[in-house]
Coordinates of C-alpha atoms in Angstrom, one line a residue:
Chain A
X14 CA -26.0 8.3 4.7
X15 CA -24.5 11.4 3.2
X16 CA -26.1 13.1 0.2
X17 CA -23.9 12.8 -2.9
X18 CA -22.4 16.2 -3.7
X19 CA -23.3 17.5 -7.1
X20 CA -20.4 18.0 -9.4
X21 CA -19.6 21.7 -9.7
X22 CA -17.4 22.9 -12.5
X23 CA -14.6 20.8 -14.0
X24 CA -13.5 17.5 -12.3
X25 CA -9.9 18.8 -12.1
X26 CA -8.6 22.3 -12.3
X27 CA -4.9 23.0 -11.9
X28 CA -3.3 26.3 -12.2
X29 CA 0.4 27.2 -11.8
X30 CA 1.1 23.9 -10.0
X31 CA 4.7 23.8 -8.7
X32 CA 6.7 21.1 -7.1
X33 CA 10.2 21.5 -5.9
X34 CA 12.4 18.8 -4.3
X35 CA 15.4 20.3 -2.6
X36 CA 16.7 22.7 -5.3
X37 CA 15.2 20.7 -8.2
X38 CA 12.0 22.0 -9.8
X39 CA 10.0 18.9 -10.9
X40 CA 6.9 20.9 -11.8
X41 CA 7.4 24.5 -12.9
X42 CA 3.9 25.9 -13.3
X43 CA 1.4 23.2 -14.7
X44 CA -2.0 24.4 -15.9
X45 CA -4.9 22.3 -17.1
X46 CA -8.5 21.4 -16.5
X47 CA -10.3 18.2 -17.0
X48 CA -14.0 18.3 -17.7
X49 CA -16.4 16.0 -16.0
X50 CA -17.1 12.8 -17.9
X51 CA -14.0 12.8 -20.1
X52 CA -11.1 10.5 -20.5
X53 CA -7.8 12.4 -20.4
X54 CA -4.3 11.0 -20.8
X55 CA -1.4 12.6 -19.1
X56 CA 1.4 11.6 -21.4
X57 CA 5.1 12.1 -20.9
X58 CA 8.5 10.5 -20.8
X59 CA 9.5 8.6 -17.6
X60 CA 10.6 11.1 -15.0
X61 CA 8.6 14.0 -16.5
X62 CA 6.6 14.5 -13.3
X63 CA 3.4 12.6 -14.2
X64 CA 3.4 10.6 -11.0
X65 CA 4.1 13.6 -8.9
X66 CA 1.3 15.5 -10.6
X67 CA -1.2 12.7 -10.1
X68 CA -0.1 12.1 -6.5
X69 CA -0.8 15.8 -5.7
X70 CA -4.3 15.5 -7.3
X71 CA -5.0 12.3 -5.3
X72 CA -4.1 14.1 -2.1
X73 CA -1.1 11.8 -1.5
X74 CA 1.5 14.5 -1.7
X75 CA 1.7 18.2 -0.6
X76 CA 2.6 20.6 -3.4
X77 CA 5.0 23.5 -3.3
X78 CA 2.8 26.0 -4.9
X79 CA -0.2 26.8 -7.2
X80 CA -3.9 26.2 -7.1
X81 CA -5.5 22.7 -7.4
X82 CA -9.1 21.7 -7.2
X83 CA -10.2 18.1 -7.6
X84 CA -13.9 17.4 -7.4
X85 CA -14.4 20.8 -6.1
X86 CA -12.0 20.6 -3.2
X87 CA -8.3 21.2 -2.5
X88 CA -6.7 17.7 -2.3
X89 CA -4.5 19.0 0.6
X90 CA -7.6 19.1 2.8
X91 CA -9.9 16.6 1.2
X92 CA -12.0 14.7 3.7
X93 CA -13.3 11.1 3.7
X94 CA -16.4 12.2 1.7
X95 CA -14.1 13.6 -0.9
X96 CA -12.0 10.5 -0.8
X97 CA -15.0 8.3 -1.3
X98 CA -15.7 9.9 -4.7
X99 CA -12.5 9.0 -6.3
X100 CA -10.8 5.7 -7.3
X101 CA -7.1 5.1 -7.6
X102 CA -5.3 2.4 -9.6
X103 CA -1.6 2.5 -9.1
X104 CA 1.2 1.0 -11.2
X105 CA 2.3 -1.8 -8.9
X106 CA 0.0 -2.8 -6.2
X107 CA 0.8 -6.1 -4.6
X108 CA -1.3 -5.6 -1.5
X109 CA -3.2 -8.1 0.5
X110 CA -1.6 -11.0 -1.4
X111 CA -3.0 -13.7 0.7
X112 CA -6.6 -12.6 0.5
X113 CA -9.0 -14.2 -1.9
X114 CA -10.3 -12.1 -4.8
X115 CA -14.0 -11.9 -3.8
X116 CA -13.3 -11.4 -0.1
X117 CA -11.1 -8.4 -0.9
X118 CA -13.7 -6.7 -3.2
X119 CA -16.5 -7.4 -0.8
X120 CA -14.5 -6.0 2.1
X121 CA -13.4 -2.9 0.1
X122 CA -17.1 -2.2 -0.8
X123 CA -17.8 -2.0 2.9
X124 CA -15.7 1.1 3.3
X125 CA -17.9 3.0 0.9
X126 CA -21.2 2.2 2.4
X127 CA -21.6 5.3 4.5
X128 CA -21.1 7.4 1.3
X129 CA -22.6 5.6 -1.6
X130 CA -24.1 2.3 -2.7
X131 CA -21.0 0.4 -3.8
X132 CA -20.9 -2.3 -6.5
X133 CA -21.2 -5.8 -5.3
X134 CA -18.2 -8.0 -5.5
X135 CA -19.8 -10.3 -8.1
X136 CA -20.9 -7.4 -10.3
X137 CA -17.3 -6.1 -10.3
X138 CA -15.8 -9.5 -11.0
X139 CA -18.1 -9.9 -14.0
X140 CA -17.3 -6.4 -15.2
X141 CA -13.5 -7.0 -15.1
X142 CA -13.7 -10.7 -16.2
X143 CA -12.4 -12.3 -13.1
X144 CA -15.5 -14.4 -12.1
X145 CA -13.5 -17.6 -12.5
X146 CA -10.8 -16.3 -10.2
X147 CA -13.2 -15.2 -7.4
X148 CA -11.9 -17.8 -5.0
X149 CA -8.2 -17.5 -5.8
X150 CA -5.6 -15.8 -3.7
X151 CA -4.4 -12.4 -5.0
X152 CA -0.8 -13.5 -5.3
X153 CA -1.8 -16.3 -7.7
X154 CA -3.2 -13.9 -10.2
X155 CA -1.3 -13.1 -13.4
X156 CA -0.1 -9.5 -13.9
X157 CA -3.0 -8.7 -16.2
X158 CA -5.6 -10.3 -13.9
X159 CA -4.1 -8.4 -10.9
X160 CA -4.3 -5.1 -12.7
X161 CA -7.9 -5.8 -13.7
X162 CA -8.6 -6.6 -10.0
X163 CA -7.0 -3.2 -9.1
X164 CA -9.4 -1.5 -11.5
X165 CA -12.3 -3.3 -9.9
X166 CA -11.1 -2.2 -6.5
X167 CA -10.7 1.4 -7.9
X168 CA -14.3 1.6 -9.0
X169 CA -15.9 -0.3 -6.2
X170 CA -17.3 2.9 -4.7
X171 CA -18.7 4.2 -8.1
X172 CA -16.2 7.0 -8.2
X173 CA -16.8 10.3 -10.0
X174 CA -13.1 10.4 -10.8
X175 CA -10.8 7.5 -11.5
X176 CA -7.0 7.8 -11.6
X177 CA -5.1 5.2 -13.6
X178 CA -1.3 5.4 -13.2
X179 CA 0.6 3.7 -16.1
X180 CA -2.1 1.0 -16.2
X181 CA -0.5 -1.4 -18.7
X182 CA 3.2 -1.2 -17.9
X183 CA 4.8 -4.7 -18.3
X184 CA 1.8 -6.1 -20.2
X185 CA 2.0 -8.4 -23.2
X186 CA 0.0 -7.3 -26.2
X187 CA -3.0 -9.6 -25.4
X188 CA -3.2 -8.4 -21.8
X189 CA -2.9 -4.9 -23.0
X190 CA -5.8 -5.3 -25.5
X191 CA -8.0 -6.8 -22.8
X192 CA -7.2 -4.0 -20.5
X193 CA -8.0 -1.4 -23.1
X194 CA -11.3 -3.0 -23.7
X195 CA -12.0 -2.8 -20.0
X196 CA -11.2 0.9 -19.9
X197 CA -13.6 1.4 -22.8
X198 CA -16.3 -0.3 -20.9
X199 CA -15.6 1.9 -17.9
X200 CA -16.0 5.0 -20.0
X201 CA -19.6 3.9 -20.7
X202 CA -20.3 4.0 -16.9
X203 CA -22.2 7.2 -16.5
X204 CA -20.3 10.3 -15.7
X205 CA -17.0 8.7 -14.7
X206 CA -14.1 11.0 -15.4
X207 CA -10.8 9.2 -16.0
X208 CA -7.3 10.6 -15.8
X209 CA -4.7 8.1 -16.9
X210 CA -1.0 8.6 -17.0
X211 CA 1.1 6.8 -19.6
X212 CA 4.4 7.1 -21.4
X213 CA 3.0 5.3 -24.4
X214 CA 1.6 7.5 -27.1
X215 CA -0.3 4.7 -28.8
X216 CA -2.1 3.9 -25.6
X217 CA -3.0 7.6 -25.0
X218 CA -4.3 7.9 -28.6
X219 CA -6.3 4.7 -28.2
X220 CA -7.9 5.4 -24.8
X221 CA -8.2 9.2 -24.4
X222 CA -10.3 11.9 -25.9
X223 CA -7.7 14.4 -24.9
X224 CA -4.0 14.2 -24.4
X225 CA -1.9 16.4 -22.2
X226 CA 1.8 16.1 -22.7
X227 CA 3.9 16.8 -19.7
X228 CA 7.7 17.4 -20.1
X229 CA 10.2 19.6 -18.5
X230 CA 7.8 20.3 -15.6
X231 CA 5.0 21.8 -17.7
X232 CA 2.3 21.0 -20.1
X233 CA 3.8 21.3 -23.6
X234 CA 0.8 20.1 -25.6
X235 CA -2.9 19.8 -25.0
X236 CA -5.5 18.6 -27.4
X237 CA -7.4 15.7 -28.9
X238 CA -5.2 13.0 -30.5
X239 CA -6.3 14.3 -33.9
X240 CA -5.6 17.9 -33.1
X241 CA -2.2 17.1 -31.8
X242 CA -1.4 14.9 -34.8
X243 CA -2.4 17.7 -37.2
X244 CA -0.4 20.2 -35.2
X245 CA 2.7 18.0 -35.1
X246 CA 2.5 17.5 -38.9
X247 CA 3.8 20.9 -39.8
X248 CA 6.3 19.6 -42.3
X249 CA 5.4 17.1 -44.9
X250 CA 7.4 15.1 -47.4
X251 CA 6.0 15.1 -51.0
X252 CA 7.2 12.4 -53.3
X253 CA 6.3 11.9 -56.9
X254 CA 7.5 10.3 -60.2
X255 CA 8.4 12.6 -63.1
X256 CA 10.2 11.7 -66.2
X257 CA 10.9 8.2 -64.8
X258 CA 12.7 9.7 -61.7
X259 CA 11.7 9.9 -58.1
X260 CA 11.3 13.4 -56.8
X261 CA 11.3 14.4 -53.1
X262 CA 10.4 17.7 -51.6
X263 CA 10.0 18.8 -48.0
X264 CA 7.5 21.6 -47.4
X265 CA 5.5 23.3 -44.7
X266 CA 2.5 23.6 -46.9
X267 CA 2.0 20.4 -48.8
X268 CA -1.4 21.3 -50.2
X269 CA -0.2 24.5 -51.9
X270 CA 2.9 22.7 -53.2
X271 CA 0.9 19.9 -54.6
X272 CA -1.6 22.2 -56.3
X273 CA 1.2 24.1 -57.9
X274 CA 2.9 21.0 -59.0
X275 CA -0.1 19.5 -60.6
X276 CA -1.1 22.7 -62.3
X277 CA 2.2 23.0 -64.1
X278 CA 3.3 19.5 -64.9
X279 CA 1.3 18.9 -68.1
X280 CA 0.3 15.4 -66.8
X281 CA 3.9 14.2 -66.3
X282 CA 3.6 13.7 -62.5
X283 CA 2.5 10.2 -61.3
X284 CA 2.5 8.3 -58.1
X285 CA 2.1 11.5 -55.9
X286 CA 2.5 10.8 -52.2
X287 CA 2.4 13.2 -49.3
X288 CA 3.7 12.0 -45.9
X289 CA 3.0 14.1 -42.9
X290 CA 5.4 13.8 -39.9
X291 CA 3.3 11.9 -37.4
X292 CA 2.6 12.7 -33.8
X293 CA 4.5 9.6 -33.1
X294 CA 7.6 11.0 -34.8
X295 CA 7.3 14.2 -32.9
X296 CA 6.8 12.4 -29.6
X297 CA 9.6 10.0 -30.1
X298 CA 11.9 12.9 -30.9
X299 CA 10.8 14.5 -27.6
X300 CA 11.4 11.3 -25.6
X301 CA 14.8 10.9 -27.1
X302 CA 15.9 14.5 -26.4
X303 CA 14.4 14.1 -22.9
X304 CA 16.4 11.0 -22.2
X305 CA 19.6 12.6 -23.5
X306 CA 19.1 15.2 -20.7
X307 CA 18.0 18.0 -23.0
X308 CA 14.8 18.5 -21.1
X309 CA 14.2 22.2 -21.9
X310 CA 15.2 21.8 -25.5
X311 CA 12.9 18.8 -25.9
X312 CA 10.0 20.7 -24.4
X313 CA 10.6 23.8 -26.6
X314 CA 11.0 21.9 -29.8
X315 CA 7.9 19.9 -29.2
X316 CA 5.8 22.9 -28.2
X317 CA 6.9 24.7 -31.4
X318 CA 6.0 21.7 -33.4
X319 CA 2.5 21.3 -32.0
X320 CA 1.5 25.0 -32.1
Chain B
X27 CA -24.3 5.3 10.4
X28 CA -21.5 7.6 11.6
X29 CA -18.6 7.2 9.1
X30 CA -16.0 6.9 11.9
X31 CA -17.9 4.2 13.7
X32 CA -18.4 2.5 10.4
X33 CA -14.7 2.5 9.7
X34 CA -14.0 0.9 13.1
X35 CA -16.6 -1.7 12.4
X36 CA -15.2 -2.4 8.9
X37 CA -11.8 -2.7 10.5
X38 CA -13.1 -5.2 12.9
X39 CA -14.4 -7.3 10.0
X40 CA -10.9 -6.9 8.4
X41 CA -9.4 -8.3 11.6
X42 CA -11.6 -11.4 11.3
X43 CA -10.8 -11.9 7.7
X44 CA -7.1 -11.4 8.3
X45 CA -7.2 -14.0 11.1
X46 CA -8.9 -16.4 8.8
X47 CA -6.3 -15.7 6.1
X48 CA -3.4 -16.2 8.5
X49 CA -4.8 -19.4 9.9
X50 CA -5.3 -20.8 6.4
X51 CA -1.9 -19.9 5.1
X52 CA 0.5 -22.7 6.0
X53 CA 3.6 -20.6 5.9
X54 CA 2.2 -18.1 8.4
X55 CA 1.1 -20.9 10.8
X56 CA 4.5 -22.7 10.5
X57 CA 6.4 -19.4 10.8
X58 CA 4.6 -18.7 14.1
X59 CA 4.6 -22.3 15.5
X60 CA 8.2 -23.2 14.5
X61 CA 10.0 -21.0 17.1
X62 CA 7.4 -22.0 19.7
X63 CA 8.0 -25.7 19.0
X64 CA 11.7 -25.2 19.5
X65 CA 11.2 -23.2 22.7
X66 CA 8.8 -25.8 24.1
X67 CA 11.1 -28.7 23.1
X68 CA 14.0 -27.1 25.0
X69 CA 11.8 -26.6 28.0
X70 CA 10.8 -30.3 27.9
X71 CA 14.5 -31.2 28.5
X72 CA 14.6 -28.7 31.4
X73 CA 11.9 -30.5 33.2
X74 CA 14.6 -32.5 35.0
X75 CA 16.5 -29.4 36.2
X76 CA 15.7 -28.2 39.6
X77 CA 16.1 -24.6 40.9
X78 CA 17.0 -24.1 44.5
X79 CA 14.0 -23.0 46.6
X80 CA 11.4 -23.5 43.8
X81 CA 8.7 -26.1 44.0
X82 CA 8.8 -26.8 40.2
X83 CA 11.4 -27.7 37.7
X84 CA 13.2 -25.1 35.5
X85 CA 11.1 -26.4 32.6
X86 CA 7.8 -25.9 34.3
X87 CA 8.9 -22.5 35.6
X88 CA 10.0 -21.3 32.2
X89 CA 6.8 -22.4 30.4
X90 CA 4.7 -19.6 31.7
X91 CA 7.6 -17.2 31.1
X92 CA 7.8 -18.4 27.5
X93 CA 4.0 -17.7 27.1
X94 CA 4.5 -14.2 28.5
X95 CA 7.5 -13.6 26.2
X96 CA 5.6 -14.9 23.2
X97 CA 2.8 -12.4 23.7
X98 CA 5.3 -9.6 23.9
X99 CA 7.2 -10.8 20.8
X100 CA 4.0 -11.6 18.9
X101 CA 2.4 -8.3 19.8
X102 CA 5.4 -6.1 19.0
X103 CA 6.8 -7.9 16.0
X104 CA 3.6 -9.3 14.6
X105 CA 2.4 -5.7 14.3
X106 CA 5.7 -4.1 13.3
X107 CA 6.7 -6.7 10.8
X108 CA 3.5 -6.7 8.9
X109 CA 3.3 -2.9 8.9
X110 CA 6.7 -2.6 7.4
X111 CA 5.8 -5.1 4.7
X112 CA 2.5 -3.5 4.1
X113 CA 4.2 -0.2 3.4
X114 CA 6.3 -1.9 0.8
X115 CA 3.6 -3.9 -1.0
X116 CA 1.0 -1.2 -1.1
X117 CA -1.5 -2.6 1.5
X118 CA -1.2 0.6 3.5
X119 CA -1.4 2.9 0.5
X120 CA -4.5 1.0 -0.6
X121 CA -6.0 1.7 2.8
X122 CA -5.2 5.3 2.4
X123 CA -7.0 5.5 -0.9
X124 CA -10.3 4.5 0.5
X125 CA -12.6 6.4 2.8
X126 CA -11.9 5.4 6.4
X127 CA -9.5 2.9 5.0
X128 CA -6.5 3.8 7.2
X129 CA -8.7 3.5 10.4
X130 CA -10.0 0.2 9.1
X131 CA -6.5 -1.1 8.2
X132 CA -5.1 -0.3 11.7
X133 CA -8.1 -1.7 13.6
X134 CA -8.1 -4.7 11.4
X135 CA -4.3 -5.3 11.6
X136 CA -3.9 -4.7 15.3
X137 CA -7.1 -6.7 16.0
X138 CA -6.0 -9.7 13.9
X139 CA -2.5 -9.7 15.5
X140 CA -4.2 -9.7 19.0
X141 CA -6.6 -12.5 18.0
X142 CA -3.9 -14.6 16.4
X143 CA -1.5 -14.1 19.3
X144 CA -4.3 -15.0 21.8
X145 CA -5.1 -18.1 19.7
X146 CA -1.4 -19.2 19.8
X147 CA -1.3 -18.6 23.5
X148 CA -4.2 -20.9 24.1
X149 CA -2.4 -23.6 22.2
X150 CA 0.7 -23.0 24.3
X151 CA -1.4 -23.1 27.4
X152 CA -2.8 -26.5 26.6
X153 CA 0.7 -27.8 25.7
X154 CA 2.0 -26.4 29.0
X155 CA -0.8 -28.0 31.0
X156 CA -0.4 -31.4 29.4
X157 CA 3.4 -31.7 29.4
X158 CA 4.6 -29.7 32.4
X159 CA 4.0 -30.7 36.0
X160 CA 3.2 -28.2 38.6
X161 CA 1.3 -25.7 36.4
X162 CA -1.9 -24.7 38.2
X163 CA -5.0 -23.7 36.1
X164 CA -7.8 -25.3 38.0
X165 CA -9.6 -22.4 39.6
X166 CA -11.6 -19.4 38.3
X167 CA -9.3 -16.9 39.9
X168 CA -6.4 -18.4 38.0
X169 CA -8.4 -18.1 34.7
X170 CA -9.2 -14.6 35.5
X171 CA -5.6 -13.6 36.4
X172 CA -4.4 -15.4 33.2
X173 CA -6.8 -13.6 31.0
X174 CA -6.2 -10.2 32.7
X175 CA -2.4 -10.6 32.2
X176 CA -2.9 -11.7 28.6
X177 CA -5.1 -8.7 27.8
X178 CA -2.8 -6.3 29.6
X179 CA 0.3 -7.6 27.8
X180 CA -1.5 -7.3 24.4
X181 CA -2.6 -3.8 25.3
X182 CA 1.0 -2.9 26.1
X183 CA 2.7 -4.4 23.2
X184 CA 0.3 -4.2 20.2
X185 CA 0.3 -0.4 20.2
X186 CA 4.1 -0.4 20.9
X187 CA 4.4 -2.4 17.7
X188 CA 2.3 0.2 15.9
X189 CA 4.5 3.0 17.2
X190 CA 7.7 1.2 16.1
X191 CA 6.0 0.3 12.7
X192 CA 5.2 4.0 12.2
X193 CA 8.8 5.0 12.9
X194 CA 10.5 2.3 10.9
X195 CA 10.5 3.2 7.3
X196 CA 13.0 0.7 5.9
X197 CA 12.4 -3.0 6.2
X198 CA 16.1 -3.6 6.4
X199 CA 16.2 -1.8 9.8
X200 CA 14.0 -4.4 11.4
X201 CA 17.2 -6.0 12.9
X202 CA 17.9 -2.7 14.7
X203 CA 14.7 -3.3 16.7
X204 CA 14.9 -7.1 16.9
X205 CA 18.4 -7.5 18.2
X206 CA 17.9 -5.3 21.3
X207 CA 14.6 -7.1 21.9
X208 CA 16.4 -10.5 21.8
X209 CA 19.0 -9.1 24.2
X210 CA 16.2 -8.0 26.5
X211 CA 14.9 -11.6 26.7
X212 CA 18.2 -12.7 28.2
X213 CA 17.9 -10.2 31.0
X214 CA 14.1 -10.6 31.6
X215 CA 14.2 -13.8 33.6
X216 CA 12.5 -15.8 30.9
X217 CA 14.7 -18.9 30.8
X218 CA 16.2 -18.5 34.2
X219 CA 15.2 -16.5 37.3
X220 CA 16.2 -12.9 37.0
X221 CA 17.7 -12.9 40.5
X222 CA 20.7 -14.8 39.1
X223 CA 21.7 -11.7 37.3
X224 CA 23.8 -8.7 38.7
X225 CA 21.6 -6.0 40.2
X226 CA 22.2 -3.5 37.4
X227 CA 21.1 -5.9 34.7
X228 CA 18.0 -6.7 36.9
X229 CA 17.3 -3.0 37.0
X230 CA 17.4 -2.7 33.2
X231 CA 15.3 -5.8 32.7
X232 CA 12.6 -4.4 34.9
X233 CA 12.1 -1.3 32.8
X234 CA 10.7 -3.3 29.9
X235 CA 7.5 -5.2 29.4
X236 CA 9.1 -8.6 28.7
X237 CA 10.1 -9.2 32.4
X238 CA 6.7 -8.2 33.6
X239 CA 4.9 -10.3 31.1
X240 CA 6.9 -13.3 32.2
X241 CA 6.3 -12.5 35.9
X242 CA 2.6 -12.1 35.3
X243 CA 2.3 -15.4 33.6
X244 CA 4.3 -17.2 36.3
X245 CA 2.0 -15.6 38.8
X246 CA -1.0 -16.8 37.0
X247 CA 0.2 -20.4 36.3
X248 CA 2.7 -21.4 39.0
X249 CA 2.0 -22.6 42.6
X250 CA 2.2 -19.8 45.1
X251 CA 5.3 -21.2 46.7
X252 CA 7.2 -20.5 43.4
X253 CA 7.3 -16.9 44.4
X254 CA 10.4 -17.8 46.5
X255 CA 12.7 -17.3 43.6
X256 CA 11.3 -14.0 42.4
X257 CA 12.7 -10.6 43.3
X258 CA 11.7 -9.7 46.9
X259 CA 9.8 -13.1 47.1
X260 CA 6.8 -11.3 45.8
X261 CA 4.6 -11.4 42.6
X262 CA 4.3 -7.7 42.8
X263 CA 0.9 -7.9 41.2
X264 CA 0.1 -4.2 41.5
X265 CA 3.5 -3.1 40.2
X266 CA 3.1 -5.5 37.3
X267 CA -0.3 -4.0 36.3
X268 CA 1.1 -0.5 36.7
X269 CA 4.2 -1.1 34.6
X270 CA 2.3 -2.8 31.8
X271 CA -0.5 -0.2 31.9
X272 CA 2.1 2.5 31.7
X273 CA 3.7 1.0 28.6
X274 CA 0.2 0.7 27.1
X275 CA -0.7 4.3 27.9
X276 CA 2.6 5.6 26.6
X277 CA 2.3 3.7 23.3
X278 CA -1.3 4.7 22.8
X279 CA -0.5 8.3 23.5
X280 CA 2.2 8.4 20.8
X281 CA 0.5 6.0 18.3
X282 CA -2.2 8.3 16.8
X283 CA 0.2 11.1 16.0
X284 CA 2.9 8.9 14.6
X285 CA 0.5 6.8 12.6
X286 CA -1.2 9.8 11.0
X287 CA 2.2 11.2 10.2
X288 CA 3.1 7.9 8.6
X289 CA -0.2 7.8 6.7
X290 CA 0.2 11.4 5.5
X291 CA 3.6 10.6 4.0
X292 CA 2.5 7.4 2.2
X293 CA 2.4 7.7 -1.6
X294 CA 3.1 5.6 -4.6
X295 CA 6.5 7.2 -5.2
X296 CA 7.6 6.8 -1.5
X297 CA 6.5 3.2 -1.8
X298 CA 8.5 2.7 -5.0
X299 CA 11.5 4.3 -3.5
X300 CA 11.3 2.1 -0.5
X301 CA 11.1 -1.0 -2.7
X302 CA 14.0 0.1 -4.8
X303 CA 16.1 0.8 -1.7
X304 CA 15.2 -2.7 -0.4
X305 CA 16.3 -4.3 -3.6
X306 CA 19.6 -2.3 -3.6
X307 CA 20.4 -3.3 -0.1
X308 CA 19.7 -7.0 -0.8
X309 CA 21.2 -7.2 -4.2

């Protein structure tokens, strides 16, 4: 049995990552690092290059340029020991449809035995809430159950790093909530680093400690959900009642404006409200511009807004 | 344990589970048995047809040929068809995402096809012995020859299926491989002695494994005097072994490179693209 390698440095380090298909640059110099033990969301509109980025990190795709290190190795020449330390949950896995749930997990666990002590099928089923479905065929599972099984299969080898690609696409709100709870449970497993991709800001805010926004082939924002929200809220709308009339004023410095307003109003101002532009507003504007084909403009505007 | 050995062992377990899964999935069993039932039914009606110079009826003569053909078909298309599907539904990508998973997948898949084909062949053999007069299976040397030919045909065709499966990216191109194979059956002496065909067609037929599979099974199951309607009035035992072994060696030589190329290219987005293409072509 191989000795587990100790984590050295960040779980993922990417610098100047480039990807070119034909004459189209999909990734034009992506830089980021992901620290061990964190939950990071790679957020971006559909077609922004998220899947390409993650596939390069997973070692599924050769890159055009740049430096990439995942769990201390270049994914382009990651061996089976390296492979054993990561788990991958893809968007739409419909594999092994005729297999039964427990058989599949028990079989997958076998692959990891030379490298680690994998979870047992029953422990995993309990963790993802599929104990009752243990004897069912995979193709009979609902969409949400299937994705939870995919997560179980992804963590069977106790991975140091788990990739979740668009994990809740096509879910109803109930399935989505259950899935989010599962991810929260996973983050309690010691030391598992999670990188998830999503195009849903609410999901990123809910699950991740840190959000990387990818658009126009580069990372245009990077920070905790709070930090991004604060950065996005550069302009605020101040509303108040004065002399029986509603007053509205847009400002970059709401605090200073309000201080001045209250200092000079002689008590006439009532119902003071300050609305900051939310991260959601900024992100939705980005997605809209992106979908209208204004990729570069979208990226630039957003980057300005969040700096 | 050595990780590579472990992957092979895990793959073998996969083969057993796959076999169990296939045998307990009614649609799989029916899908395999249905064409066989039709084939055997046709042969039942040919029991009354005599061939000049042969000691057995056309039905009895064709039964071993049908077994030989089925092994070729099951070996090649059992492997190819599932591989093509598995690249579309993510089974192969899943294998790629686990340590030793691709090795395990291939060992398991090829192994399960071989087991399942051999199982179907045993069923056909029993049916043949019960319903067709003149088949001989009463001595150990017959058993040995039958098993040797069965193993050799599987060894020639299962890797061939893997080679084709590695090359065939789009499920819709299956027909491109299937149609020539069907044509090949017509010139491989399966349902009528090949000697009835013009020489140039005989020559083409003898390049491919289907003819030799049929010949080998007739050799194993028919009375010796049935050799009278074969080319050169000979079972050509050595040639048969050499041709099938050559197909096996050639496929096995190409398979690892092609399979690792296929594995290297496999990713979530190639899979999604394939799926999309399939939907476009169908809809």
